CSV table of C-alpha atoms in Angstrom, one decimal:
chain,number,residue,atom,x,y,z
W,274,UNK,CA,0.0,0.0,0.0
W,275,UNK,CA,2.9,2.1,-0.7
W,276,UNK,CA,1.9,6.0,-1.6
W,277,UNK,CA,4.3,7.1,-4.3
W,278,UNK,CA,6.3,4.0,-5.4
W,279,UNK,CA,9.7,4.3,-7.9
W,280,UNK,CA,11.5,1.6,-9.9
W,281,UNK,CA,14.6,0.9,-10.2
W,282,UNK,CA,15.8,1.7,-6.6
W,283,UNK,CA,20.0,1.1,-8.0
W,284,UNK,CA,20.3,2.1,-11.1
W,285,UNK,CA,24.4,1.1,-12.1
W,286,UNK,CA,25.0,1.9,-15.7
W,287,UNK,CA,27.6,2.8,-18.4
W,288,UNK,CA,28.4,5.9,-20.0
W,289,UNK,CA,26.3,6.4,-23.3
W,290,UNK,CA,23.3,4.0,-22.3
W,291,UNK,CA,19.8,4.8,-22.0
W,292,UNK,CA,17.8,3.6,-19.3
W,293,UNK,CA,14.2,4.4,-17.5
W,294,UNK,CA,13.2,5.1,-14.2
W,295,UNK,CA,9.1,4.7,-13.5
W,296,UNK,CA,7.3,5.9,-10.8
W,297,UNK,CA,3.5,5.2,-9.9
W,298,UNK,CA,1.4,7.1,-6.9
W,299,UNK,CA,-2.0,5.4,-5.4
W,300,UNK,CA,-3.1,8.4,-3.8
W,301,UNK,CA,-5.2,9.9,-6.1
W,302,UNK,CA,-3.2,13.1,-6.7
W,303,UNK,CA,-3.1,14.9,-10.3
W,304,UNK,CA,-0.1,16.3,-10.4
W,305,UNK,CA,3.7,14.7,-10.3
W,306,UNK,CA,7.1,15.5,-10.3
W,307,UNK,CA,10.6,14.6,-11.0
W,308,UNK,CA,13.4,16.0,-8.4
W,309,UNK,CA,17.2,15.5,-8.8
W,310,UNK,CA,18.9,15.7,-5.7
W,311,UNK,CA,22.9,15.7,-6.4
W,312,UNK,CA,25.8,15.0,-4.5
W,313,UNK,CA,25.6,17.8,-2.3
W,314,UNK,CA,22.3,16.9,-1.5
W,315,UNK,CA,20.3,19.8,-3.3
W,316,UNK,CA,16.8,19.1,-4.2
W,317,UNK,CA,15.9,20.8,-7.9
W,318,UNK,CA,12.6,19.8,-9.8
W,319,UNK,CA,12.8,19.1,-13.0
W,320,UNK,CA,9.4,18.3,-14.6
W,321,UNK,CA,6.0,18.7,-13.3
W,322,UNK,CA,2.8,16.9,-14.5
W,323,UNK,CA,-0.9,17.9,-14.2
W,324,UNK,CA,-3.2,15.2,-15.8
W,325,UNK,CA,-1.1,13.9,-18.2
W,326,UNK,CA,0.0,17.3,-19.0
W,327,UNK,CA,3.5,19.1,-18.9
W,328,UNK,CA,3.7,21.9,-16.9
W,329,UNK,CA,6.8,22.3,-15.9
W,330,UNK,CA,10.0,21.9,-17.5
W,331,UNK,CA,12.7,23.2,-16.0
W,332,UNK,CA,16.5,24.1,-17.4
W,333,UNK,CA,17.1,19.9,-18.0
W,334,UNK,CA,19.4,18.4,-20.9
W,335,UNK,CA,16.6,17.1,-24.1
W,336,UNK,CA,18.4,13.8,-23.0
W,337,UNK,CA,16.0,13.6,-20.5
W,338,UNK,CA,11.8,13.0,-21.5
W,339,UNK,CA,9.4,12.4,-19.3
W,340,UNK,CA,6.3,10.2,-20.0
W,341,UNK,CA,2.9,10.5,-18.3
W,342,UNK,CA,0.7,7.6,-19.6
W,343,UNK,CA,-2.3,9.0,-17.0
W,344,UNK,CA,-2.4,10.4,-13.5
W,345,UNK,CA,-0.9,7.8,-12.0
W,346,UNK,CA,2.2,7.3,-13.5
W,347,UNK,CA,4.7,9.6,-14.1
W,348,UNK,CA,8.0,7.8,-15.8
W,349,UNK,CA,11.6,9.5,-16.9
W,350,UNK,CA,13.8,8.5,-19.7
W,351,UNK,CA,17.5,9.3,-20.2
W,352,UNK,CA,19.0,8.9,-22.9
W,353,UNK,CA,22.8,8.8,-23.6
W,354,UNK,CA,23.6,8.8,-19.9
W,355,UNK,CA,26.3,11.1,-18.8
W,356,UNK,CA,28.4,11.2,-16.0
W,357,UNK,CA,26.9,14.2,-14.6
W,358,UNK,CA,23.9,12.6,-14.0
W,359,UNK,CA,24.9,10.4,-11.2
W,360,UNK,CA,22.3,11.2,-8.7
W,361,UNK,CA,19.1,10.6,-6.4
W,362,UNK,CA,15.8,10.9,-8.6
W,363,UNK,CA,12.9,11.4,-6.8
W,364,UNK,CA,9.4,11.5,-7.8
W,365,UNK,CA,6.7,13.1,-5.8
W,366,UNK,CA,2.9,13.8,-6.5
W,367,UNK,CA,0.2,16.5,-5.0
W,368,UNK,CA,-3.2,17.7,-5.6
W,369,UNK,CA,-4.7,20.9,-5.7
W,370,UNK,CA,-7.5,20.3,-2.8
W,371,UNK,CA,-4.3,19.6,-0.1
W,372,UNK,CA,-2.5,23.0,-0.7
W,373,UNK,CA,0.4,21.0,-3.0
W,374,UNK,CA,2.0,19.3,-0.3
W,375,UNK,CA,4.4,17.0,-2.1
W,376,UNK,CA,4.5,12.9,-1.2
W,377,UNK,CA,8.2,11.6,-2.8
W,378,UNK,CA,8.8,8.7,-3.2
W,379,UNK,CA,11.5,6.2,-2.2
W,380,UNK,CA,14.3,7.4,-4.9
W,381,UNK,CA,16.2,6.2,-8.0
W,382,UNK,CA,19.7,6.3,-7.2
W,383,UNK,CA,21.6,6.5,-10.6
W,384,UNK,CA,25.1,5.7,-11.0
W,385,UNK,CA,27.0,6.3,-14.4
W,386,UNK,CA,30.2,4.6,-14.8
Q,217,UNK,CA,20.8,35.7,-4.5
Q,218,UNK,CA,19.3,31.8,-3.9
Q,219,UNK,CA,15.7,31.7,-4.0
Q,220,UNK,CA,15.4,29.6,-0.5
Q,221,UNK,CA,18.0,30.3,1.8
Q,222,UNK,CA,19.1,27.8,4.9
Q,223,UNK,CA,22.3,27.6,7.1
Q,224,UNK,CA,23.4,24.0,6.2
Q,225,UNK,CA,24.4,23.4,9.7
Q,226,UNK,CA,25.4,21.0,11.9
Q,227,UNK,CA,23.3,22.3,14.2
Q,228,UNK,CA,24.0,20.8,17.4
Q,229,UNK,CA,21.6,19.9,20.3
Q,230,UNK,CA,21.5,18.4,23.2
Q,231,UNK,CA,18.7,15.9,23.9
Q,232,UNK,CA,16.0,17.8,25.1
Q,233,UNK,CA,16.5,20.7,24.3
Q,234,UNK,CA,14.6,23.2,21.8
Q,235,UNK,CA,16.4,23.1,18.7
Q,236,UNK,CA,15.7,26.3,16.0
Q,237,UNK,CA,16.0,26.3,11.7
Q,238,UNK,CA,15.4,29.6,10.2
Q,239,UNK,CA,14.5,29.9,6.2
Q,240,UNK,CA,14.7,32.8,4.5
Q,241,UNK,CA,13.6,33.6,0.8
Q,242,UNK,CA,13.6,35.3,-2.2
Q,243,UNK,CA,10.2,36.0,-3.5
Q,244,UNK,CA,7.5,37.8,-2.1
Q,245,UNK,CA,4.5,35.8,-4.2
Q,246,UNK,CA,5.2,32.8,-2.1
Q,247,UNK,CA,2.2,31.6,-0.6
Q,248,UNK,CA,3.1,28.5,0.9
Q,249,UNK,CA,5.5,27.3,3.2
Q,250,UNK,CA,6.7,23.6,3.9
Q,251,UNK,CA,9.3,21.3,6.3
Q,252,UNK,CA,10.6,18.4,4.9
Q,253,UNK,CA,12.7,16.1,7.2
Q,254,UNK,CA,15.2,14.0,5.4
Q,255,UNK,CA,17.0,10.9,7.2
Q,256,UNK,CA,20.2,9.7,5.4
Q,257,UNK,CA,19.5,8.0,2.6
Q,258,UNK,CA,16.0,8.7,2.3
Q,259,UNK,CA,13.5,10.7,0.8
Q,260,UNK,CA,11.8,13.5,1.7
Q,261,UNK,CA,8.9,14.0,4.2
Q,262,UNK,CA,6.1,16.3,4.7
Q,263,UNK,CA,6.4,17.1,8.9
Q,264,UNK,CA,4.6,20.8,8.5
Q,265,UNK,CA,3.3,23.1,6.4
Q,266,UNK,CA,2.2,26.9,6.7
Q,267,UNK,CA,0.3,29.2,4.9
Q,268,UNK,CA,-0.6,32.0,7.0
Q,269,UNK,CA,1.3,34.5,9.3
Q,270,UNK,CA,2.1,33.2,12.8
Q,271,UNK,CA,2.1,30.1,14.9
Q,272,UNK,CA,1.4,26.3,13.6
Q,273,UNK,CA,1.9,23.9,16.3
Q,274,UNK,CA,1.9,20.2,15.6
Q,275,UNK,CA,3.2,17.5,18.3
Q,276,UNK,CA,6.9,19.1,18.9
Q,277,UNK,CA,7.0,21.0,15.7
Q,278,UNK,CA,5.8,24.5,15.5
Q,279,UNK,CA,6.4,26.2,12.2
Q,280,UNK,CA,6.6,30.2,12.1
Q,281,UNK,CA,6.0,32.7,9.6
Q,282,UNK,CA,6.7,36.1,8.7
Q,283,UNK,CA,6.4,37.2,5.0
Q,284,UNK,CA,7.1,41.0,6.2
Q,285,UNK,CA,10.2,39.6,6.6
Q,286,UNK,CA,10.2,36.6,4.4
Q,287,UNK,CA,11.1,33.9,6.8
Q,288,UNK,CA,10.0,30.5,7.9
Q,289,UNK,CA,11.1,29.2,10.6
Q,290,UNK,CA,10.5,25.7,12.4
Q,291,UNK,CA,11.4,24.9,16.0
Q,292,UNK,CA,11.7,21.1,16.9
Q,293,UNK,CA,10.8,20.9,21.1
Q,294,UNK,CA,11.9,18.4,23.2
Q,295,UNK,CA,14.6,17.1,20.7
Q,296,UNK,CA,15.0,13.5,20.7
Q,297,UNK,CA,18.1,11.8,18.8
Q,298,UNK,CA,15.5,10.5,16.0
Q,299,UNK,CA,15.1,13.8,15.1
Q,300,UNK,CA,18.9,13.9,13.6
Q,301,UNK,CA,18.1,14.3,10.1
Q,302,UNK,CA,18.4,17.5,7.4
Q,303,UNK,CA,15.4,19.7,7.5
Q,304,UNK,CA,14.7,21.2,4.0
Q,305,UNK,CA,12.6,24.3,3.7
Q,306,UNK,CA,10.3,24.6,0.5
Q,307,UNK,CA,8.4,27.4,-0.5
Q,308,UNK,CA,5.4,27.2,-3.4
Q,309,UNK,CA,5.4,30.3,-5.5
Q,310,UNK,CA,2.2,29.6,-7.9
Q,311,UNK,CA,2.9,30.6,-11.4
Q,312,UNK,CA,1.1,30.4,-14.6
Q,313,UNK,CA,2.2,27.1,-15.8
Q,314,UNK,CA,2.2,25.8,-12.9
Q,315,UNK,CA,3.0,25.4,-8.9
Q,316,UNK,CA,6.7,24.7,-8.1
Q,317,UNK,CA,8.2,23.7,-4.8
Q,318,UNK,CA,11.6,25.6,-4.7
Q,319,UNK,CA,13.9,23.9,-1.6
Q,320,UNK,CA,16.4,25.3,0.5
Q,321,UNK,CA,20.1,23.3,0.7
Q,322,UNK,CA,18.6,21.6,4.0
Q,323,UNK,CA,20.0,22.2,7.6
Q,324,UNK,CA,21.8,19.1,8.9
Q,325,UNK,CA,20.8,18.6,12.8
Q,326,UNK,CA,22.5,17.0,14.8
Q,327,UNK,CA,20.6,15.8,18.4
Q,328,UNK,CA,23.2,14.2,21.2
Q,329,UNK,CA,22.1,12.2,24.0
């Protein structure tokens, strides 16, 4: 019964890959987000979802695309992975009715080798 | 000039005690006001939020506000050593496309027995 759930939670890849990271919230919110929290532990959002729709999209490399197939799932694709973007991922969702109070998620901590 | 300022700490305090993380930001259309604990290798989680001027007590957290000044503030009572973790600040400035939590660096605290 886990609230906003992400997958992978390791993530160990090579330079040059692409790889996916997917998240899913049961909590009936309509709104989602990707974070990247770095090495010095700096939380910055990076895309925001409202039903399906973009809303936000931050300064963030086109080697990243998010994917909303409906409200519930909010997924991120990288592509040609860099080592730069070693870090946590986090995904979090709100609604409107609770004053945008964020839930996150466990995290997708990426390594790029 | 960061957008959501916090000293990054350690802030140390004994057991007990009352320990005090001040927040400072940027821009005065921010309407709401969150605290975010983060244990080591965790994510992020929702302990208060604020909109209003003043007081918001919950349990052994009471957040404080003042947007004459443009602080939050949150003051953790009775600290146990559970509570050692890095408090991030977030503030929720609405904008056209979109609401976007903006987050401090985090204070690290640091309670001893």
């Amino acid at each position: 019964d886990t609230a906003v759930s992400q997958t992978p939670k390791y993530l160990v890849t090579q330079m040059g890959n692409d790889k996916s990271i997917k998240c899913e919230q049961n909590l009936g919110h309509d709104t989602m987000y990707w974070y990247k929290q770095d090495s010095k532990k700096f939380l910055k959002i990076m895309f925001s979802y409202n039903n399906k729709e973009l809303i936000i999209n931050e300064t963030v490399p086109n080697r990243f695309s998010p994917k909303s197939p409906d409200k519930a799932h909010l997924n991120l694709h990288i592509n040609s992975l860099e080592l730069g973007d070693s870090a946590v991922y986090f995904c979090a969702s709100s609604t409107r009715s609770r004053g945008y109070e964020q839930y996150f998620g466990p995290g997708t901590r990426l390594t790029v080798t | 000039q960061k957008e959501v300022e916090q000293n990054s700490g350690p802030l140390s305090v004994p057991e007990g005690a009352i320990a005090s993380l001040n927040c400072t930001y940027s821009d005065r259309g921010s309407q709401s006001f969150f605290w975010y604990r983060q244990y080591s290798g965790k994510s992020p989680e929702l302990i208060m939020f604020i909109y209003s001027n003043g007081d918001k007590e919950d349990g052994r957290f009471t957040a404080q506000l003042n947007k004459a000044s443009q602080y939050v503030s949150l003051l953790i009572r009775d600290s146990q050593p559970s509570d050692s973790a890095t408090y991030l600040c977030a503030v929720n400035i609405p904008r056209a496309a979109g609401n976007k939590l903006t987050f401090g660096g985090g204070t690290r605290v640091l309670v001893k027995p």
